[in-house]
Short mmCIF file of C-alpha atoms in Angstrom, two decimals:
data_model
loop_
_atom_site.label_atom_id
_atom_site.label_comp_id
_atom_site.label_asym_id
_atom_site.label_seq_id
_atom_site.Cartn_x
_atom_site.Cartn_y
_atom_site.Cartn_z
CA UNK N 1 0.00 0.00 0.00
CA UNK N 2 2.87 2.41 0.60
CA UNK N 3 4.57 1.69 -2.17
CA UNK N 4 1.39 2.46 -4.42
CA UNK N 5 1.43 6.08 -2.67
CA UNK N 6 5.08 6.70 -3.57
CA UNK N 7 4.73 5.90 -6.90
CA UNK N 8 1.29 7.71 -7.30
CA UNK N 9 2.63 10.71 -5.70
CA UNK N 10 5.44 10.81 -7.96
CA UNK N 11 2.85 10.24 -11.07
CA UNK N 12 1.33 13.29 -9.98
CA UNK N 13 4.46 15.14 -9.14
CA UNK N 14 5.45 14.15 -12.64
CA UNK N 15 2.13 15.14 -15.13
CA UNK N 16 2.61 18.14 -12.72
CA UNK N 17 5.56 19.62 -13.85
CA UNK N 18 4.75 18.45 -17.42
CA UNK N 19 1.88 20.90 -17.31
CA UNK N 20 3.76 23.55 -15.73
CA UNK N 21 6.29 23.07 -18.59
CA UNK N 22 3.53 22.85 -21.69
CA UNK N 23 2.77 26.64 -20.13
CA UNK N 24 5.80 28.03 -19.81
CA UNK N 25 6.44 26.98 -23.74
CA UNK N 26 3.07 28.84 -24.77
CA UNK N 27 3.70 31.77 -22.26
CA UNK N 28 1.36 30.98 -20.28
CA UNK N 29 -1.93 31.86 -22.75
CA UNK N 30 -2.56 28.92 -25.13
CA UNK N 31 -2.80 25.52 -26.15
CA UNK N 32 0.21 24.97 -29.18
CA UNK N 33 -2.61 25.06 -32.44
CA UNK N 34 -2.57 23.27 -35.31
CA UNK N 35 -2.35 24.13 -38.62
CA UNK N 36 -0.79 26.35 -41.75
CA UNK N 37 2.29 28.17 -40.35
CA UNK N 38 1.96 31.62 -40.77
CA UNK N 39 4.86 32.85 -42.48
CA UNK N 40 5.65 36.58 -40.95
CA UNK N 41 7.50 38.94 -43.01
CA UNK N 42 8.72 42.49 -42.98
CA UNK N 43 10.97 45.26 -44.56
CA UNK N 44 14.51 45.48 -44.01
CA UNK N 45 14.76 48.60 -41.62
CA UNK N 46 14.23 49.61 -37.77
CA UNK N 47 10.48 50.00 -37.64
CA UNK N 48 9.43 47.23 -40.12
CA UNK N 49 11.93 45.19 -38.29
CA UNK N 50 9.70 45.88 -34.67
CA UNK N 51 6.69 45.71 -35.87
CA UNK N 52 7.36 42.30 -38.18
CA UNK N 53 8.87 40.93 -34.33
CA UNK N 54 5.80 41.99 -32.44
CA UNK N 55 3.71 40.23 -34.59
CA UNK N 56 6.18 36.75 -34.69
CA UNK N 57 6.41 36.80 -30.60
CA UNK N 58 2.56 37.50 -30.42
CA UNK N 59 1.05 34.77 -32.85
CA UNK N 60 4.01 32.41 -30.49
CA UNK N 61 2.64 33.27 -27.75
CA UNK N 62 -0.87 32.56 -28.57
CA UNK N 63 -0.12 29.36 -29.81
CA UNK N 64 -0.16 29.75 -33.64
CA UNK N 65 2.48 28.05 -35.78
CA UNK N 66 5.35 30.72 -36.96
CA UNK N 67 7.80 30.91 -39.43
CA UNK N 68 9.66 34.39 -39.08
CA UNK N 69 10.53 35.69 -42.61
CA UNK N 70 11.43 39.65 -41.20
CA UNK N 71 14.17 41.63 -43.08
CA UNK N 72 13.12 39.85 -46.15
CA UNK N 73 13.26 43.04 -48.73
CA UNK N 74 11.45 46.21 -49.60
CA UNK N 75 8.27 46.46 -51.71
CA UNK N 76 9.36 44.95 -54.84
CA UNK N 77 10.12 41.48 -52.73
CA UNK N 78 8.05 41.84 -50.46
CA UNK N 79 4.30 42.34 -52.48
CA UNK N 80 5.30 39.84 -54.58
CA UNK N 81 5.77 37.15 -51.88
CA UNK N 82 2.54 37.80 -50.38
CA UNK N 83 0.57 37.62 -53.50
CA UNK N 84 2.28 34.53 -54.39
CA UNK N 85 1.76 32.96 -51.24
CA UNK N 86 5.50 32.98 -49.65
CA UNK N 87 4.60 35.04 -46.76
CA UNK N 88 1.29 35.50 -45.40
CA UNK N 89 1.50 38.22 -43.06
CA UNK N 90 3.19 42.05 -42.48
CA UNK N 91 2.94 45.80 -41.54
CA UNK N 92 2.29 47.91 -45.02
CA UNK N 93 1.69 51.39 -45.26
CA UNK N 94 -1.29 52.74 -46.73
CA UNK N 95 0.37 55.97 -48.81
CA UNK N 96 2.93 52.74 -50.02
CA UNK N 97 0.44 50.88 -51.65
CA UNK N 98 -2.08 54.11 -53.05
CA UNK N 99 0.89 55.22 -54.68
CA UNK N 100 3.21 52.46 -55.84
CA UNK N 101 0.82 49.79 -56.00
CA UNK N 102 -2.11 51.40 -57.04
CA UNK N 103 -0.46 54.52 -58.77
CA UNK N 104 -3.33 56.67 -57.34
CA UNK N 105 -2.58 60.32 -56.49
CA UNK N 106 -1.44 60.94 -52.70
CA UNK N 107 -3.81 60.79 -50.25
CA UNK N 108 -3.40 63.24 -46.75
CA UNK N 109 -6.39 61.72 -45.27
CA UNK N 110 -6.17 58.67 -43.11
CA UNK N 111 -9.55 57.11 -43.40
CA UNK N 112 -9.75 57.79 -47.23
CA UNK N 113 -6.53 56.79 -47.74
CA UNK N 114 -6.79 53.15 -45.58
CA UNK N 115 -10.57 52.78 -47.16
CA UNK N 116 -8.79 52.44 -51.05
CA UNK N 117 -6.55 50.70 -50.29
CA UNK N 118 -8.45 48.13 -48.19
CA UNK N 119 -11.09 47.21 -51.13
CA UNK N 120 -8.50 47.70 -53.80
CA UNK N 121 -6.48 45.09 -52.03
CA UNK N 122 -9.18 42.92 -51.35
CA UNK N 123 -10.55 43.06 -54.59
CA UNK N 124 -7.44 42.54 -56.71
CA UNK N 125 -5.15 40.66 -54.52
CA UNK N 126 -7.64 38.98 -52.10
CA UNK N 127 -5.42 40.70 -49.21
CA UNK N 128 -7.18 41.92 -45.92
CA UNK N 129 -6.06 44.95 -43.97
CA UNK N 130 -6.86 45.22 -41.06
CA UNK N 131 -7.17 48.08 -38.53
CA UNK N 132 -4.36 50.55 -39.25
CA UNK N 133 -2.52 52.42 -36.47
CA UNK N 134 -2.42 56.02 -35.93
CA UNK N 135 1.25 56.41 -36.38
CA UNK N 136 2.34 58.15 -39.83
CA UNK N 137 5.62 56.93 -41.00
CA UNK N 138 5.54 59.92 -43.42
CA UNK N 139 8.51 60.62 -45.34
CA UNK N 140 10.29 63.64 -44.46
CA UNK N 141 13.47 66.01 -45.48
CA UNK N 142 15.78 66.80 -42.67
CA UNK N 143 18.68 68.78 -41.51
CA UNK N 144 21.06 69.31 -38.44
CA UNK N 145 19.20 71.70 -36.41
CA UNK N 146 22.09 74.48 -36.35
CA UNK N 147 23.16 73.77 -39.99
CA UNK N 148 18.91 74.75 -40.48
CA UNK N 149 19.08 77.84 -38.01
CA UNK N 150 22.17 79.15 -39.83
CA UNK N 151 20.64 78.63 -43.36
CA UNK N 152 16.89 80.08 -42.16
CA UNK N 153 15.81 76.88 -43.67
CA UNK N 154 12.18 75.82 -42.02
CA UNK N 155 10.34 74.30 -44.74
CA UNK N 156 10.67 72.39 -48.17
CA UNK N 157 10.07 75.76 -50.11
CA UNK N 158 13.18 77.33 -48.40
CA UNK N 159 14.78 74.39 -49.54
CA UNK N 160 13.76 74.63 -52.89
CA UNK N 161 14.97 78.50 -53.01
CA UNK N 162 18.08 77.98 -51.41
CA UNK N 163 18.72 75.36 -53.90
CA UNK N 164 17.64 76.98 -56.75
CA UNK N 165 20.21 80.13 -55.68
CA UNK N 166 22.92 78.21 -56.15
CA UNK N 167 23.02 76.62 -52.54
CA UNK N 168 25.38 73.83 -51.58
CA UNK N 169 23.39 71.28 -51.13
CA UNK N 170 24.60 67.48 -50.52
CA UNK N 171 21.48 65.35 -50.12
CA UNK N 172 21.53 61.28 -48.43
CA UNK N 173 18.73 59.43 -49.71
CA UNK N 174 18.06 55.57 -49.37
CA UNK N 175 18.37 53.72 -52.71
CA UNK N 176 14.25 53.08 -52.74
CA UNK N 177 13.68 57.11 -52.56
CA UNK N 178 15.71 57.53 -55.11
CA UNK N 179 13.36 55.59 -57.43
CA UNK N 180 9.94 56.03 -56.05
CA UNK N 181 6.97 58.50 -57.54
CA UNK N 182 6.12 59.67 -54.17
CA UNK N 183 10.13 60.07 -53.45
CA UNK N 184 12.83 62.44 -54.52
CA UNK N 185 11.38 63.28 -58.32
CA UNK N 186 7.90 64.09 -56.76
CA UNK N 187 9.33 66.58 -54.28
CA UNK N 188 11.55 68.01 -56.87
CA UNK N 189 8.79 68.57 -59.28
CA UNK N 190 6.33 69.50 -56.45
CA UNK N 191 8.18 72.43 -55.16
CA UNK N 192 10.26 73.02 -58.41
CA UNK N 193 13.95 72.66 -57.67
CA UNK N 194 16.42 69.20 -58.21
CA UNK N 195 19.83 68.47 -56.77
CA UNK N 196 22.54 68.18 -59.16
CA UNK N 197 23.50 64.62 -59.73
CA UNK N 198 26.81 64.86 -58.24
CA UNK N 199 25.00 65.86 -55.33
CA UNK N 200 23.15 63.05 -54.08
CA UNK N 201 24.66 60.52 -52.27
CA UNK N 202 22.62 57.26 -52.07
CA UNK N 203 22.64 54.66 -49.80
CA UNK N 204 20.94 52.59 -47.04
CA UNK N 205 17.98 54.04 -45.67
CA UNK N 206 18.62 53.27 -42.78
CA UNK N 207 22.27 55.30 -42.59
CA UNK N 208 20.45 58.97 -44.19
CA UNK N 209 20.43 59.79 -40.15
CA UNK N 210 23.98 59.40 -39.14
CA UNK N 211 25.25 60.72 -42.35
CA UNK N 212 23.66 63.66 -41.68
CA UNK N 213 24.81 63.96 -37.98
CA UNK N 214 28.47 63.50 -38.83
CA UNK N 215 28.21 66.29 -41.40
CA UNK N 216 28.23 64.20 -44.84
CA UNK N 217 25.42 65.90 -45.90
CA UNK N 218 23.49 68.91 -45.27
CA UNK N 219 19.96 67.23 -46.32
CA UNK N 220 18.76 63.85 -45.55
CA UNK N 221 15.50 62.23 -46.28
CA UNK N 222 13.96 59.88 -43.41
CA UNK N 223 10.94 58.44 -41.55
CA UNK N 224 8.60 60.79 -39.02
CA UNK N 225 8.66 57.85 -36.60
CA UNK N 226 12.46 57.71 -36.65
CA UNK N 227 13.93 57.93 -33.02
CA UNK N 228 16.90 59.71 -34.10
CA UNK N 229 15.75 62.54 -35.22
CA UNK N 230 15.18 64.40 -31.23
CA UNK N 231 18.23 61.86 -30.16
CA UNK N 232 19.99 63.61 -33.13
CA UNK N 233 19.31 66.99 -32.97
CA UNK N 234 17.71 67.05 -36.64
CA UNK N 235 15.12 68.81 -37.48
CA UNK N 236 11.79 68.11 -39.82
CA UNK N 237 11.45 70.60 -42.62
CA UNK N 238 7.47 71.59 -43.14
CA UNK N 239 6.22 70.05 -45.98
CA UNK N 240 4.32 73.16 -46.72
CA UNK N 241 2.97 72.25 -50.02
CA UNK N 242 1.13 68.62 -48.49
CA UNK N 243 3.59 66.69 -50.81
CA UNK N 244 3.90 63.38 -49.14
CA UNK N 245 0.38 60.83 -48.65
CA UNK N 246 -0.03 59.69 -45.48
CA UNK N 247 1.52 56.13 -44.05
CA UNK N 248 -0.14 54.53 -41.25
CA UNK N 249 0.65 51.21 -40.98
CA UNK N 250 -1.70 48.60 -40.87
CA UNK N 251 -1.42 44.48 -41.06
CA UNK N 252 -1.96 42.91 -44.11
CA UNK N 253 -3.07 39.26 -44.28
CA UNK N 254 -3.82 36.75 -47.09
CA UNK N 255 -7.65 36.05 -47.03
CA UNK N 256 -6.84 32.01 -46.79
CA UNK N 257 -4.91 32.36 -43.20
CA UNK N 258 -8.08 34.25 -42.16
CA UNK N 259 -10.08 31.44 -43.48
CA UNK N 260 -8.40 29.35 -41.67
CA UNK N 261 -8.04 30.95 -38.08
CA UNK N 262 -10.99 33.22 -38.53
CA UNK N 263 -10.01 34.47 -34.82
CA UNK N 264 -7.32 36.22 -35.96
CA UNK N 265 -8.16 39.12 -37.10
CA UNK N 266 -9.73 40.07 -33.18
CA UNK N 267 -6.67 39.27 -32.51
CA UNK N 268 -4.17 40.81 -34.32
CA UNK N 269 -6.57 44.05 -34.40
CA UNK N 270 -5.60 44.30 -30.78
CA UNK N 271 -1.96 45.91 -31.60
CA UNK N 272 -3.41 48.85 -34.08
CA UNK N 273 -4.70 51.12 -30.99
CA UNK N 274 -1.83 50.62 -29.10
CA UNK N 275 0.69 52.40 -32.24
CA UNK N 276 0.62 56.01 -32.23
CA UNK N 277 3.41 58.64 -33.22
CA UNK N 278 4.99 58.62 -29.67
CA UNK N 279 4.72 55.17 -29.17
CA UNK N 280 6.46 54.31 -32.41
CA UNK N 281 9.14 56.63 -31.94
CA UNK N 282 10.04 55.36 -28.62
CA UNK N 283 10.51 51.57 -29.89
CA UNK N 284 12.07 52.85 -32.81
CA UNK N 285 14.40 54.84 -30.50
CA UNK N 286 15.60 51.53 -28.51
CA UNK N 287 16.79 49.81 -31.74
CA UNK N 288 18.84 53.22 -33.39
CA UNK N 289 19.63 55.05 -30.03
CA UNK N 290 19.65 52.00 -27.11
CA UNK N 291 20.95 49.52 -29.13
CA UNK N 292 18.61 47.08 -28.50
CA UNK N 293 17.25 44.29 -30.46
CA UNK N 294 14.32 44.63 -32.50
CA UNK N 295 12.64 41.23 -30.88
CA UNK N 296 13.23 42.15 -27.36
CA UNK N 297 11.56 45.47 -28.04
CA UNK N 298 9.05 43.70 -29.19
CA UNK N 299 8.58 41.45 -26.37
CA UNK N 300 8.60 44.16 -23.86
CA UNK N 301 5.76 46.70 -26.07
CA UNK N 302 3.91 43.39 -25.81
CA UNK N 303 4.53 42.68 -21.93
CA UNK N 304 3.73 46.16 -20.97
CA UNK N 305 0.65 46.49 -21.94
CA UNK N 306 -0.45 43.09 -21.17
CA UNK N 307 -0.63 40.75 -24.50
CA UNK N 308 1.88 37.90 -23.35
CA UNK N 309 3.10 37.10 -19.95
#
């Protein structure tokens, strides 16, 4: 008889910790699912990089099957992979897709931009977006706050003059707004000026910042969102002629993974809200400025306000 209660007590001791362990693997919220793996992708820079992580270590955490696909390449890879059924989830922008996708005029309206794009999408991709945030990951032109005070440079049109009076002007620009209609030829023909050639030095998007902090260039272009630019001392130049469409992002979804875990989209329409301006710029900030990586940022926007354990 004792020796039955030792070994059932250890049985129990046993499926115990098992349990225990089967939570601790799902953080505590769900059962593991089963089904398609949802393959998560993003773009290949700070933000996309944050949000693309915030979705991988929430879907883990509820239980769905992941495959994390983030950094895998800017519009031209990325819209293609989606459509063809490579990835099945990311963060687009709304003025991205009206403009280069669509090739529809800019939009400075959030709603009306988000509502085109949504039954566009739908329509002739049969792509879902859901809720879209209220952070604008506008494009902007920036300078070094002094190198601006000294010039009397506060908007694009002082730009544009001091350019066109002979200024010099050396401009960073990331390789995909050098080629874009809503990028460097739309502001030049917007507010009628252009760099000279020789002037523009391209590269990473992601390096416009510190190129323009260390004095390669007196002109950058860059994100809104961007934590550098207070951490940098830069300053936004007023688009005062409404140029650039609005970007909110938003996630967009192929229709079959919503088929499939109709749930989803309750759930994932949790993280929109939670996305403003400030928000975005402070996760943004802990990559560029802190150092940190993009999937522990992630982890912690998702801890702190209460969507995994």
């Amino acid at each position: 008889m004792r020796k039955f209660r030792i070994t059932k007590l250890i049985s129990v001791a046993l499926a115990i910790v098992m349990i225990l362990s089967l939570a601790a693997c799902s953080d505590g919220n769900t059962s593991q699912k089963e089904g398609t793996t949802i393959k998560v992708a993003s773009k290949p820079w700070t933000e996309q990089l944050v949000l693309g992580s915030i979705f991988v270590e929430y879907l883990k955490a509820n239980g769905y099957p992941v495959e994390d696909r983030t950094g895998l390449g800017e519009t031209p890879v990325i819209r293609p992979a989606l459509h063809s059924g490579q990835v099945d989830l990311y963060w687009e922008y709304t003025g991205t897709t009206l403009v280069n996708q669509m090739g529809e005029k800019k939009i400075t309206e959030s709603q009306e931009a988000y509502d085109k794009v949504k039954e566009w999408d739908k329509k002739e991709n049969n792509v879902v977006w859901l809720d879209y945030a209220l952070s604008n990951n506008t494009y902007t032109l920036m300078m070094r706050n002094e190198n601006a005070e000294e010039l009397d440079i506060k908007s694009i049109s002082d730009l544009a003059d001091y350019v066109n009076n002979n200024g010099d002007i050396k401009f960073a620009s990331g390789l995909n707004f050098l080629e874009r209609p809503d990028g460097l030829s739309g502001v030049e023909e917007a507010y009628g000026f252009k760099f000279e050639e020789g002037d523009i030095i391209p590269m990473a998007e992601g390096l416009t910042h510190g190129a323009l902090k260390d004095g390669k260039a007196n002109v950058a272009m860059g994100f809104a969102t961007d934590g550098r630019i207070a951490a940098f001392d830069l300053r936004i130049l007023e688009d005062d002629k409404s140029f650039f469409p609005v970007y909110n992002p938003a996630p967009v979804i192929r229709q079959e993974i919503l088929d499939e875990y109709p749930e989803l989209e309750e759930t994932l329409n949790k993280l929109s809200p939670l996305l403003d301006n400030d928000t975005v710029i402070k996760l943004n900030e802990k990559v560029d400025v802190d150092g940190e990586e993009p999937e522990d940022v992630a982890k912690d926007f998702l801890k702190d306000n209460g969507l995994i354990k």
